[in-house]
Amino acid sequence: MALSRSEKRLLRALARGSLLKAHRDMDGAKTFLLHPLTGPAEVVQKKAVDALLRQGLISSNQKFPAATFLLTEKGRLMAAALEQP
């Protein structure tokens, strides 16, 4: 399974404690934000989130207005493998 650089970066960030949330506005538009432990949140591309979901590396709690994405067991294993030299 080939991951893009942004997908790898996102997995690593989640493994280190950052939170990934999908924020919906009243019109239904969705913005993905990565909330690090310190510092401001940053926008994440929908493409990266969708790819990780398709591969079963993250899952969502499906809450409105801000769903939170969590690493699956498969995602935790992949993130750990990415940390190996």
PDB file of C-alpha atoms in Angstrom:
ATOM      1  CA  MET A   1       0.000   0.000   0.000  1.00  0.00           C
ATOM      2  CA  ALA A   2       1.678   3.184  -1.206  1.00  0.00           C
ATOM      3  CA  LEU A   3       0.957   6.298   0.839  1.00  0.00           C
ATOM      4  CA  SER A   4       1.527   9.828  -0.339  1.00  0.00           C
ATOM      5  CA  ARG A   5       3.780  12.137   1.646  1.00  0.00           C
ATOM      6  CA  SER A   6       0.772  14.009   3.052  1.00  0.00           C
ATOM      7  CA  GLU A   7      -0.925  10.743   4.071  1.00  0.00           C
ATOM      8  CA  LYS A   8       2.222   9.583   5.879  1.00  0.00           C
ATOM      9  CA  ARG A   9       2.551  12.932   7.604  1.00  0.00           C
ATOM     10  CA  LEU A  10      -1.086  12.774   8.725  1.00  0.00           C
ATOM     11  CA  LEU A  11      -0.702   9.227  10.118  1.00  0.00           C
ATOM     12  CA  ARG A  12       2.413  10.240  12.032  1.00  0.00           C
ATOM     13  CA  ALA A  13       0.668  13.299  13.472  1.00  0.00           C
ATOM     14  CA  LEU A  14      -2.300  11.229  14.637  1.00  0.00           C
ATOM     15  CA  ALA A  15       0.013   8.652  16.216  1.00  0.00           C
ATOM     16  CA  ARG A  16       1.743  11.472  18.113  1.00  0.00           C
ATOM     17  CA  GLY A  17      -1.531  12.761  19.585  1.00  0.00           C
ATOM     18  CA  SER A  18      -2.877  15.297  17.103  1.00  0.00           C
ATOM     19  CA  LEU A  19      -6.632  15.283  16.470  1.00  0.00           C
ATOM     20  CA  LEU A  20      -8.152  15.241  12.996  1.00  0.00           C
ATOM     21  CA  LYS A  21     -11.635  16.712  12.808  1.00  0.00           C
ATOM     22  CA  ALA A  22     -14.125  17.304  10.028  1.00  0.00           C
ATOM     23  CA  HIS A  23     -15.966  20.563  10.699  1.00  0.00           C
ATOM     24  CA  ARG A  24     -19.279  21.146   8.925  1.00  0.00           C
ATOM     25  CA  ASP A  25     -20.913  24.493   8.510  1.00  0.00           C
ATOM     26  CA  MET A  26     -24.666  25.043   8.361  1.00  0.00           C
ATOM     27  CA  ASP A  27     -24.624  24.644   4.564  1.00  0.00           C
ATOM     28  CA  GLY A  28     -22.983  21.204   4.854  1.00  0.00           C
ATOM     29  CA  ALA A  29     -19.537  22.235   3.612  1.00  0.00           C
ATOM     30  CA  LYS A  30     -16.814  20.188   5.288  1.00  0.00           C
ATOM     31  CA  THR A  31     -13.332  21.347   6.297  1.00  0.00           C
ATOM     32  CA  PHE A  32     -10.727  18.939   7.671  1.00  0.00           C
ATOM     33  CA  LEU A  33      -8.500  20.380  10.393  1.00  0.00           C
ATOM     34  CA  LEU A  34      -5.545  18.770  12.114  1.00  0.00           C
ATOM     35  CA  HIS A  35      -5.298  19.998  15.709  1.00  0.00           C
ATOM     36  CA  PRO A  36      -1.764  19.440  17.048  1.00  0.00           C
ATOM     37  CA  LEU A  37      -1.042  19.216  20.772  1.00  0.00           C
ATOM     38  CA  THR A  38       0.504  22.690  20.582  1.00  0.00           C
ATOM     39  CA  GLY A  39       0.062  25.426  18.016  1.00  0.00           C
ATOM     40  CA  PRO A  40      -2.706  26.323  15.602  1.00  0.00           C
ATOM     41  CA  ALA A  41      -4.840  23.866  13.647  1.00  0.00           C
ATOM     42  CA  GLU A  42      -4.037  23.361   9.980  1.00  0.00           C
ATOM     43  CA  VAL A  43      -6.238  22.509   7.016  1.00  0.00           C
ATOM     44  CA  VAL A  44      -5.835  18.961   5.661  1.00  0.00           C
ATOM     45  CA  GLN A  45      -6.682  17.979   2.105  1.00  0.00           C
ATOM     46  CA  LYS A  46      -9.856  15.931   1.713  1.00  0.00           C
ATOM     47  CA  LYS A  47      -7.953  13.684  -0.701  1.00  0.00           C
ATOM     48  CA  ALA A  48      -5.553  12.548   2.058  1.00  0.00           C
ATOM     49  CA  VAL A  49      -8.368  11.892   4.531  1.00  0.00           C
ATOM     50  CA  ASP A  50     -10.385   9.946   1.946  1.00  0.00           C
ATOM     51  CA  ALA A  51      -7.360   7.813   1.024  1.00  0.00           C
ATOM     52  CA  LEU A  52      -6.718   6.880   4.661  1.00  0.00           C
ATOM     53  CA  LEU A  53     -10.398   6.051   5.167  1.00  0.00           C
ATOM     54  CA  ARG A  54     -10.485   3.845   2.037  1.00  0.00           C
ATOM     55  CA  GLN A  55      -7.435   1.933   3.234  1.00  0.00           C
ATOM     56  CA  GLY A  56      -8.947   1.384   6.684  1.00  0.00           C
ATOM     57  CA  LEU A  57      -6.185   3.337   8.458  1.00  0.00           C
ATOM     58  CA  ILE A  58      -8.553   5.816  10.145  1.00  0.00           C
ATOM     59  CA  SER A  59     -12.218   5.791  11.126  1.00  0.00           C
ATOM     60  CA  SER A  60     -14.689   8.495  12.116  1.00  0.00           C
ATOM     61  CA  ASN A  61     -17.083   8.863  15.031  1.00  0.00           C
ATOM     62  CA  GLN A  62     -19.563  10.558  12.616  1.00  0.00           C
ATOM     63  CA  LYS A  63     -20.534  13.362  15.018  1.00  0.00           C
ATOM     64  CA  PHE A  64     -22.058  16.671  13.910  1.00  0.00           C
ATOM     65  CA  PRO A  65     -20.808  19.402  13.580  1.00  0.00           C
ATOM     66  CA  ALA A  66     -17.223  18.154  14.136  1.00  0.00           C
ATOM     67  CA  ALA A  67     -16.511  14.475  13.530  1.00  0.00           C
ATOM     68  CA  THR A  68     -13.243  13.171  14.976  1.00  0.00           C
ATOM     69  CA  PHE A  69     -11.070  10.681  13.104  1.00  0.00           C
ATOM     70  CA  LEU A  70      -9.092   8.038  14.966  1.00  0.00           C
ATOM     71  CA  LEU A  71      -6.408   5.609  13.942  1.00  0.00           C
ATOM     72  CA  THR A  72      -7.607   2.056  13.475  1.00  0.00           C
ATOM     73  CA  GLU A  73      -5.417  -0.817  14.644  1.00  0.00           C
ATOM     74  CA  LYS A  74      -4.185  -1.106  11.053  1.00  0.00           C
ATOM     75  CA  GLY A  75      -3.458   2.635  11.099  1.00  0.00           C
ATOM     76  CA  ARG A  76      -1.518   2.385  14.367  1.00  0.00           C
ATOM     77  CA  LEU A  77       0.612  -0.411  12.921  1.00  0.00           C
ATOM     78  CA  MET A  78       1.263   1.575   9.734  1.00  0.00           C
ATOM     79  CA  ALA A  79       2.179   4.706  11.708  1.00  0.00           C
ATOM     80  CA  ALA A  80       4.585   2.676  13.850  1.00  0.00           C
ATOM     81  CA  ALA A  81       6.163   1.212  10.723  1.00  0.00           C
ATOM     82  CA  LEU A  82       6.639   4.723   9.306  1.00  0.00           C
ATOM     83  CA  GLU A  83       8.647   5.650  12.402  1.00  0.00           C
ATOM     84  CA  GLN A  84      11.122   2.813  11.834  1.00  0.00           C
ATOM     85  CA  PRO A  85      14.446   3.892  10.275  1.00  0.00           C
TER      86      PRO A  85
END
